[in-house]
Short mmCIF file of C-alpha atoms in Angstrom, two decimals:
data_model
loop_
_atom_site.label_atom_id
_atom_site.label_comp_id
_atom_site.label_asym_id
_atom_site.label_seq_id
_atom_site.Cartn_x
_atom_site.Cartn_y
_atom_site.Cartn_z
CA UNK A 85 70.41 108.26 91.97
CA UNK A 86 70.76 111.06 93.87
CA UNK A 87 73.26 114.02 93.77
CA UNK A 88 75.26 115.50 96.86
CA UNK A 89 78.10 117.47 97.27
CA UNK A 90 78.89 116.57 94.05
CA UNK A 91 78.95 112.46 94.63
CA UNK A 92 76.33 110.06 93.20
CA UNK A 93 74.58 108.16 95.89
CA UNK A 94 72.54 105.30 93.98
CA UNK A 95 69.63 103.61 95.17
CA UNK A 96 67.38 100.75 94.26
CA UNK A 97 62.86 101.21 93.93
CA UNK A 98 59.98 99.39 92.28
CA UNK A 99 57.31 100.46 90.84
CA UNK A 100 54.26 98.72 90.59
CA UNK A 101 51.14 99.15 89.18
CA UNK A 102 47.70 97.82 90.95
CA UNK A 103 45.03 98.42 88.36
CA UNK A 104 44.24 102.37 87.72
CA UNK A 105 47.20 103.70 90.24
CA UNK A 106 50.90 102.40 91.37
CA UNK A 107 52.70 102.39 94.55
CA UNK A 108 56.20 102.04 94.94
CA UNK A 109 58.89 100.47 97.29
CA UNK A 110 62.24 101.79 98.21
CA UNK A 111 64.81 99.01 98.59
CA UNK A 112 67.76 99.00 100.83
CA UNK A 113 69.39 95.50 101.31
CA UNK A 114 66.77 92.99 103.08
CA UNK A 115 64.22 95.80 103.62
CA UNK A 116 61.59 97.39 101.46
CA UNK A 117 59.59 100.66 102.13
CA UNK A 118 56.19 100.59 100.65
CA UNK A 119 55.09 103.85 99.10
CA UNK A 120 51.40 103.91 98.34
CA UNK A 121 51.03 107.48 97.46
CA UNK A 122 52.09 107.54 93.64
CA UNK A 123 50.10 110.04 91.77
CA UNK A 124 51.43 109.84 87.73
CA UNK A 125 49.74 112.06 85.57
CA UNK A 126 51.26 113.10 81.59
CA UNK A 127 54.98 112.64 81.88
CA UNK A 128 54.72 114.06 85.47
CA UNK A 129 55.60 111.52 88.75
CA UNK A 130 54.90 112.44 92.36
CA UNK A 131 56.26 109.53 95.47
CA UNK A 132 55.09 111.02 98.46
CA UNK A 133 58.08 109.31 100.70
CA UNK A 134 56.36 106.92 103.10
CA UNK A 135 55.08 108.73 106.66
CA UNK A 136 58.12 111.36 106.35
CA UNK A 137 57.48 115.38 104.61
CA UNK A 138 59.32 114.74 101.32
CA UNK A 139 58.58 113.50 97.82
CA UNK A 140 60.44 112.35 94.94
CA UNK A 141 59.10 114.91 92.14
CA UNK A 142 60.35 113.95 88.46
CA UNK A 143 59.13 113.83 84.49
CA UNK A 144 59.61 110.77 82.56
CA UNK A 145 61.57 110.63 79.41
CA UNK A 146 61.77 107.20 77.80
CA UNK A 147 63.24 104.76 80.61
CA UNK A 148 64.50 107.50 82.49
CA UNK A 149 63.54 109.90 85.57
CA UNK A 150 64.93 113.17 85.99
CA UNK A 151 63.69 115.23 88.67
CA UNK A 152 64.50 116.34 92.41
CA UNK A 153 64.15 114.36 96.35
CA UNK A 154 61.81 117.55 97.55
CA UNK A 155 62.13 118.13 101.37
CA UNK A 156 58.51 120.14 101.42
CA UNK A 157 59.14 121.17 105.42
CA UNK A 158 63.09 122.29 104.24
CA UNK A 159 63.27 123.46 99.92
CA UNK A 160 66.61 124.44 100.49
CA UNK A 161 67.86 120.93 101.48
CA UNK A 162 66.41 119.31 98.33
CA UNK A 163 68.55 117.43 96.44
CA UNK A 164 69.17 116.43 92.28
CA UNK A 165 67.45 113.05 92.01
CA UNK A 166 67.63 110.72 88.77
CA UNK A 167 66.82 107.07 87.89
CA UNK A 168 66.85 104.78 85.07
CA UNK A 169 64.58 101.75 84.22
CA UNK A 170 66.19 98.43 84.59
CA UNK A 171 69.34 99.60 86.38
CA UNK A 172 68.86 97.15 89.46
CA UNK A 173 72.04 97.50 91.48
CA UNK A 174 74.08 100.02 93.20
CA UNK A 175 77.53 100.92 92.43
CA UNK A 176 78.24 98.04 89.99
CA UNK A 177 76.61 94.70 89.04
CA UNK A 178 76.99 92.15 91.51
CA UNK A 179 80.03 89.82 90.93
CA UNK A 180 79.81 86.18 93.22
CA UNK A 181 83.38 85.41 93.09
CA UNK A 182 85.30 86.24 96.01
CA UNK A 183 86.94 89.79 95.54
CA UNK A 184 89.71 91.15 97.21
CA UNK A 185 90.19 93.54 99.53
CA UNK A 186 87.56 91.89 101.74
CA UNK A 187 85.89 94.35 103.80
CA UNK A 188 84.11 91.62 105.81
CA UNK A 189 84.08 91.94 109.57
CA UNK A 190 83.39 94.18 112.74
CA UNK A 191 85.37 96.99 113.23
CA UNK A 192 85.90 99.67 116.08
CA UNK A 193 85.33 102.64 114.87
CA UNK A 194 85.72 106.27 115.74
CA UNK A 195 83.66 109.43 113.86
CA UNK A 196 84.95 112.75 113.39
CA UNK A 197 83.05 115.85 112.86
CA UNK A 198 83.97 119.53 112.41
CA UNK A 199 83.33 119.56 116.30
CA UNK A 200 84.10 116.47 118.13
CA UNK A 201 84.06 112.93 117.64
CA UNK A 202 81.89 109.69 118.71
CA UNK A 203 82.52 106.02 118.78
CA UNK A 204 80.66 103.26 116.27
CA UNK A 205 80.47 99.31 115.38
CA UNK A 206 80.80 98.68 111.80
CA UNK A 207 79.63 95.42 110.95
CA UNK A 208 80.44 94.68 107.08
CA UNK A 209 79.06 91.84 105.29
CA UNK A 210 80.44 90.78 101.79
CA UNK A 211 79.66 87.89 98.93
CA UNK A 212 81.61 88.70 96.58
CA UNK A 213 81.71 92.29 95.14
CA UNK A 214 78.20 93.21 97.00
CA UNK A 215 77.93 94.49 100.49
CA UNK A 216 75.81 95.03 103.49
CA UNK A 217 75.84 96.20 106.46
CA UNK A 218 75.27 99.35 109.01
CA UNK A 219 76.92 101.31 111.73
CA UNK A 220 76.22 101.82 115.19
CA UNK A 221 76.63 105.05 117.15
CA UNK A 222 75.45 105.64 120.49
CA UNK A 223 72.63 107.97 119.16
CA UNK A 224 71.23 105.09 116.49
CA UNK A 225 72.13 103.35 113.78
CA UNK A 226 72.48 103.80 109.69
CA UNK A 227 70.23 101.36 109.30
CA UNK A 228 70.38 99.34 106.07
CA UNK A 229 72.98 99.90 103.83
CA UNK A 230 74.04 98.17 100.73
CA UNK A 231 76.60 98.54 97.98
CA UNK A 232 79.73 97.04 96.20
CA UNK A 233 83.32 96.97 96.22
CA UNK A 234 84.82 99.40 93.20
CA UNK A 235 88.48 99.77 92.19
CA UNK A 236 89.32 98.41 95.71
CA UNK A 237 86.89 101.22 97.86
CA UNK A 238 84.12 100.05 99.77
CA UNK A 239 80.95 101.88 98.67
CA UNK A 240 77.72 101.96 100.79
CA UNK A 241 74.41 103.88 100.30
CA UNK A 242 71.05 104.28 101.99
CA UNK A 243 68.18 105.82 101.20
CA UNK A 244 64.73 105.78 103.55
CA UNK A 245 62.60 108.45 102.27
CA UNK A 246 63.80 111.21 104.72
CA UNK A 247 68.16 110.41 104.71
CA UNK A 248 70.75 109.94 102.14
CA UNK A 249 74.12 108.39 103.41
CA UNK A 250 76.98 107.73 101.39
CA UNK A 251 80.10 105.99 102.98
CA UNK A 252 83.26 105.51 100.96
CA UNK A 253 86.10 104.07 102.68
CA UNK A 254 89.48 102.08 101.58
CA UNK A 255 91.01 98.88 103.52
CA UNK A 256 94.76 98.80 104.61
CA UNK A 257 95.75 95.06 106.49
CA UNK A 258 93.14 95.18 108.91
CA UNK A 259 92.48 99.39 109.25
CA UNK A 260 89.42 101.28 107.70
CA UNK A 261 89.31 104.41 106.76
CA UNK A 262 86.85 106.68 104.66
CA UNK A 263 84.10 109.24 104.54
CA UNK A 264 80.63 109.70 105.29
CA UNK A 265 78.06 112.16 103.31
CA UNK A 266 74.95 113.28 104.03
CA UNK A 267 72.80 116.11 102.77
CA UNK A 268 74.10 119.08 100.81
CA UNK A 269 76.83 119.64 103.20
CA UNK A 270 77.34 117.36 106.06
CA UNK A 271 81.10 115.29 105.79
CA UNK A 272 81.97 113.48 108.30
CA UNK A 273 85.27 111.21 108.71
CA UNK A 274 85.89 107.26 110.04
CA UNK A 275 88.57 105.16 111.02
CA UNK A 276 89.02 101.82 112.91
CA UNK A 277 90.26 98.47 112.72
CA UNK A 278 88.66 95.18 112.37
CA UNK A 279 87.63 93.64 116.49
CA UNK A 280 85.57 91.03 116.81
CA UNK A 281 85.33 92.25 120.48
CA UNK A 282 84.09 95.62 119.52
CA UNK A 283 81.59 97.12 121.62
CA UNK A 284 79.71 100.54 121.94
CA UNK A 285 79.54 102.32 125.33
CA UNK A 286 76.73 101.70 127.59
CA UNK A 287 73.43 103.02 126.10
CA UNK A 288 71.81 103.01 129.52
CA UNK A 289 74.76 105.58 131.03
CA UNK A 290 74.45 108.10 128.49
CA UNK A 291 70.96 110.06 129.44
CA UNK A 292 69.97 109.75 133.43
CA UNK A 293 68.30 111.98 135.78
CA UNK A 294 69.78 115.57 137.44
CA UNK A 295 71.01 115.37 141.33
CA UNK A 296 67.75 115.50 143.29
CA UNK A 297 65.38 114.36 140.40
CA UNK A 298 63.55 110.85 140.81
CA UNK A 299 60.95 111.38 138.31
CA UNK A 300 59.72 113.00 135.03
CA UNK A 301 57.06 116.00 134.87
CA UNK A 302 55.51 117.59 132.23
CA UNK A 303 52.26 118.59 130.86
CA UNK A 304 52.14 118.61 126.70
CA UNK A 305 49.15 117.97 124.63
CA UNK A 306 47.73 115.44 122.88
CA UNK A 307 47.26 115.15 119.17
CA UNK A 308 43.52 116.61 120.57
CA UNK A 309 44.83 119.39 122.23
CA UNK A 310 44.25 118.09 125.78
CA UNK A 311 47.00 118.29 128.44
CA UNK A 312 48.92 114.59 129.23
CA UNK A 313 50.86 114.10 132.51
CA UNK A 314 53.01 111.15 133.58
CA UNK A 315 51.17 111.98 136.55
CA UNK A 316 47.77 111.22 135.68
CA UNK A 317 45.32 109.07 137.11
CA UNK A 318 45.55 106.57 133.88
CA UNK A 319 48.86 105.60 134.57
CA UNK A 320 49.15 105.31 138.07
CA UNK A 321 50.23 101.70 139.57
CA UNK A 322 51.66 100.99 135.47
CA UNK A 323 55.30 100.68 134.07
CA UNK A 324 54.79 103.74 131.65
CA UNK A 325 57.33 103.60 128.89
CA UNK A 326 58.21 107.24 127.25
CA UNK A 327 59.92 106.97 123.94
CA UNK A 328 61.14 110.72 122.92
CA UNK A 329 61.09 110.53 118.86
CA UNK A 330 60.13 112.19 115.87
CA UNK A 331 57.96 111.48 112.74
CA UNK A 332 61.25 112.66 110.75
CA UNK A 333 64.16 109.89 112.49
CA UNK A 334 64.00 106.32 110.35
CA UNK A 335 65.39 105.17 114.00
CA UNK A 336 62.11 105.99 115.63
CA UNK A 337 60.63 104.86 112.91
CA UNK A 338 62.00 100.95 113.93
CA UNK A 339 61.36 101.52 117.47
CA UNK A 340 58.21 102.17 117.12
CA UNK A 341 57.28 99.35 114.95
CA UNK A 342 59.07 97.34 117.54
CA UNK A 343 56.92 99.22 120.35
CA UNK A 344 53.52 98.93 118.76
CA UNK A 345 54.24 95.09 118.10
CA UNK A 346 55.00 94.39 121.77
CA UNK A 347 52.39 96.82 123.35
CA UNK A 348 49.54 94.87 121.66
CA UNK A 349 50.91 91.84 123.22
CA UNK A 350 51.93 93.06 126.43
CA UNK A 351 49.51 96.04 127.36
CA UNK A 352 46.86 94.09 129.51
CA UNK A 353 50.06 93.11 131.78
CA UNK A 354 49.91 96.85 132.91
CA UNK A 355 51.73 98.25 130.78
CA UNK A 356 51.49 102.15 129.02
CA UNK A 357 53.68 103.38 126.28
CA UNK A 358 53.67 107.22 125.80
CA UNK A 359 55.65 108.53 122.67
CA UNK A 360 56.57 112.39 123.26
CA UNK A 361 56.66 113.84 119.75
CA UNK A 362 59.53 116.70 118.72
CA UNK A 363 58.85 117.59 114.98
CA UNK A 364 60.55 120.13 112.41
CA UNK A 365 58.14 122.64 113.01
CA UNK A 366 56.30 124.41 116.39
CA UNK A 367 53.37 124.56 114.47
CA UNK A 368 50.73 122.25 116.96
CA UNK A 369 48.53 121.62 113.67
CA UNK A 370 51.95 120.36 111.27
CA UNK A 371 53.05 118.76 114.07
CA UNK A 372 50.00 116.67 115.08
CA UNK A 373 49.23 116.05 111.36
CA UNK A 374 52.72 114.84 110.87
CA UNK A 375 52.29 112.10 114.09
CA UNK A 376 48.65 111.41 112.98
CA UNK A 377 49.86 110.12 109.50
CA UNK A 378 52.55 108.02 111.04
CA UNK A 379 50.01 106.19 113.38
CA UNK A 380 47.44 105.67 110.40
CA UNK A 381 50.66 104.30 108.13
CA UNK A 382 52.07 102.09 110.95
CA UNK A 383 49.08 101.40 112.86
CA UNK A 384 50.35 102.15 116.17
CA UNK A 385 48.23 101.41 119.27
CA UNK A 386 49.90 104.03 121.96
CA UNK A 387 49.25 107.11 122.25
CA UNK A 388 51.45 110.59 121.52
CA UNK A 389 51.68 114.20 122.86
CA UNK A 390 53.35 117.05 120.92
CA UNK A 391 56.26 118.08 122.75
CA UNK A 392 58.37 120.47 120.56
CA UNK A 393 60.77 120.79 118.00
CA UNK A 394 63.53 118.80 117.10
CA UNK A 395 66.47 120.53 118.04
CA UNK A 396 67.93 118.35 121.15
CA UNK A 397 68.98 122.01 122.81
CA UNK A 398 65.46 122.69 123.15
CA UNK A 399 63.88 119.12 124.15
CA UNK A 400 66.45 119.19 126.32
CA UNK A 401 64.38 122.00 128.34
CA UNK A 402 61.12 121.07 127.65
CA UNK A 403 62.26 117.89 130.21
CA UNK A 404 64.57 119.99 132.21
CA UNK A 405 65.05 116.69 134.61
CA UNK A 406 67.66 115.31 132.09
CA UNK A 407 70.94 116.19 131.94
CA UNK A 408 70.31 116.45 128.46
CA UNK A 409 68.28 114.75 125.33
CA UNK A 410 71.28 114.08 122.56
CA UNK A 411 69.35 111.24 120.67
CA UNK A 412 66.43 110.47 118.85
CA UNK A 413 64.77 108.19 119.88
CA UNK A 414 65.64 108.39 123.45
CA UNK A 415 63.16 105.46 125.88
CA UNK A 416 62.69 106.07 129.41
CA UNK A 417 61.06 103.34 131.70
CA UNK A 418 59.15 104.63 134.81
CA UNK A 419 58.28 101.90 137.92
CA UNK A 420 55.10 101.23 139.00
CA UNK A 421 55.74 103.73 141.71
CA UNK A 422 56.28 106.59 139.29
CA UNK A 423 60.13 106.83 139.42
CA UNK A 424 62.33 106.93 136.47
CA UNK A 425 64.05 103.21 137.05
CA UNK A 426 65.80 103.17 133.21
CA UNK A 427 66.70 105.38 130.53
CA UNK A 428 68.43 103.63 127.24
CA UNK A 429 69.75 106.67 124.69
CA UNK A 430 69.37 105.50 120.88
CA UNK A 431 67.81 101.87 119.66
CA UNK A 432 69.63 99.37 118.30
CA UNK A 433 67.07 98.35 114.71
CA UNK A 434 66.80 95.59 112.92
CA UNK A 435 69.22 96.41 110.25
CA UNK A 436 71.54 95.35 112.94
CA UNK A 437 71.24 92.08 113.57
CA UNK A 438 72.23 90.43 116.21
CA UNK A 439 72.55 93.96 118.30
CA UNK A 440 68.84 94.36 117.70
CA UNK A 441 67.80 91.21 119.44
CA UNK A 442 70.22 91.67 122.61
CA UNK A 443 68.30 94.88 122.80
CA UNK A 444 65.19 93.27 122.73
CA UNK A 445 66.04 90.81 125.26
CA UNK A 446 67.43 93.52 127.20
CA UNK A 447 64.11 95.38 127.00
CA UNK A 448 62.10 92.91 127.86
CA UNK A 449 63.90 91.83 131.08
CA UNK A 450 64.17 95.78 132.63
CA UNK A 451 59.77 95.75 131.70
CA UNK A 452 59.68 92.02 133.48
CA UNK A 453 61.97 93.51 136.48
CA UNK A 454 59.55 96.56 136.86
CA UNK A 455 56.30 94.80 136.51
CA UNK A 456 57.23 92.13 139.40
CA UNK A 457 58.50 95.39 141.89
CA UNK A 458 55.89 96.59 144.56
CA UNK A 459 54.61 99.63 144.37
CA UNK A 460 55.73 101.57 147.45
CA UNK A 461 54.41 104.98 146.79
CA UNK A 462 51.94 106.70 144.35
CA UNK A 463 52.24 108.51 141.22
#
């Protein structure tokens, strides 16, 4: 359990123990989150959270855990974390009879912040009084969530290592309506209404290329320190494939254990994938160390350049080309000629179902179109 603005956002781990040490897993829905840096010693227990800068920190007392989810790269965000041994559900134990109301469905939904608002899907599954799901928005997804109907509210909760979202929200006819928490301090407001023809806008409209721009220039360095161009000699005559992410965004996180799947089966075709790095801090030697331990945990076969921090403001000028970066990750497909042919804002993950595989179709037919053009100019 953790503790935010003053709501309890519950969550589901295992621990496990492999002769003299343990590792752990964090469980949302279908998915599970291996932690395999568990370090218990006395009543003291330390779960570095998976590739991300944060740890659960807590002392044992009988079945229970009582401690704090540590951001180590932001204290002050740190939140009140607790857990009890045995407790294996969310909100309430699962019920299989059917339950009413029935939050079941896809919904149009709109988001509203203290400063503007943005569209979503909600797709809702339900058996009974348990629920999955996720929402999209056009910079991402939520990913995974999982919960249970209570007294008549939907409840849904998430947690990957690095993110805590609570969504509570109450069903009128066919119009939902609720609130979403994350953090000490960020509330956010929903509302739609069940459409089975809901859609999210284009993802390949959203990010594109300034009047009089045809391609993308920079110089950043590698995790080595050594300047990268798109215009190097490496990639010239290849699609190269730049995916703007961070070590910190559970979205990147899915794209780029989607990306380092299909570059090992697609490299040789003449194919290079370049991930551009923006971490929490400007420090090179935090920031390479944070993208170094992601590509040792997920074993990814591209490589990465550090390109700055994570504020979109300032990506946005480090690739001053754009009309602007607003999502993490952000994947931008350059021809064989070296012009920008596609840029797709967010990625649709697998916690999303059937979204995810239209955008893998999708992704693989814009790499197929640009591998068959002819290469009419040079890099």
């Amino acid at each position: 359990m953790i503790t935010l603005q003053e709501k309890e956002l519950p969550f589901t781990f295992e621990i496990v123990k492999q002769e003299n040490s343990y590792v752990a897993y964090l469980i949302n829905s279908t998915e599970k989150i291996l932690l395999d840096e568990v370090t218990v010693r006395g009543d003291s227990v330390t779960m570095v959270l998976h590739i991300f800068d944060a740890e659960l920190r807590a002392r044992m007392a009988g079945n229970e855990l009582t401690g704090t989810f540590y951001k180590n790269y932001a204290p002050n965000a740190s939140l009140p974390f607790s857990a009890r041994f045995g407790d294996a559900y969310r909100f309430a134990k699962h019920v299989e009879t059917s339950l009413e109301p029935n939050f079941a469905g896809k919904y149009q939904i709109e988001f509203t912040t203290t400063k503007d608002t943005y569209p979503s899907v909600g797709v809702i599954e339900q058996h009974g009084n348990h629920l999955t799901g996720t929402f999209l928005t056009p910079l991402g997804d939520y990913r995974y969530l999982e919960g249970n109907v209570v007294d008549n509210q939907l409840l849904l909760s998430t947690f990957d290592g690095n993110h805590a979202f609570l969504f509570i929200a109450t069903l009128s006819g066919d119009s939902i309506r609720g609130d979403y928490y994350s953090g000490k301090s960020s509330h956010e407001t929903f509302a739609g209404v069940k459409n089975v023809g809901a859609r999210m806008p284009d993802p390949e409209s959203l990010t594109y290329l300034k009047d009089g721009f045809d391609r993308i220039a920079f110089s950043f360095p590698d995790l080595k320190g050594n300047p990268v161009s798109p215009s190097d000699d490496r990639f010239k005559g290849k699609v190269l494939i730049l995916q703007i992410f961070g070590t910190w965004c559970p979205n990147c996180m899915d794209e780029t254990r989607f990306l380092s799947q299909w570059y090992a089966e697609n490299h040789n075709r003449g194919v290079e994938i370049l991930g551009l790095a923006y971490e929490r801090k400007s420090d090179f030697n935090y920031a390479t160390a944070r993208v170094n331990k992601m590509v040792e945990k997920l074993q990814v076969p591209y490589d990465f350049v550090i390109a700055g921090l994570d504020d979109k403001l300032e990506a946005g000028k480090t690739l001053p080309m754009l009309n602007k970066v607003i999502a993490f990750p952000t994947t931008i497909m350059i021809g064989r000629d070296g012009k920008v042919k596609h840029i797709y804002t967010g990625f649709e993950g697998p916690g999303t179902g059937v979204y995810h595989e239209q955008f893998k179709e999708r992704f693989n037919l814009l790499v197929n179109e640009l591998l068959s053009e002819k290469m009419t100019s040079i890099r």
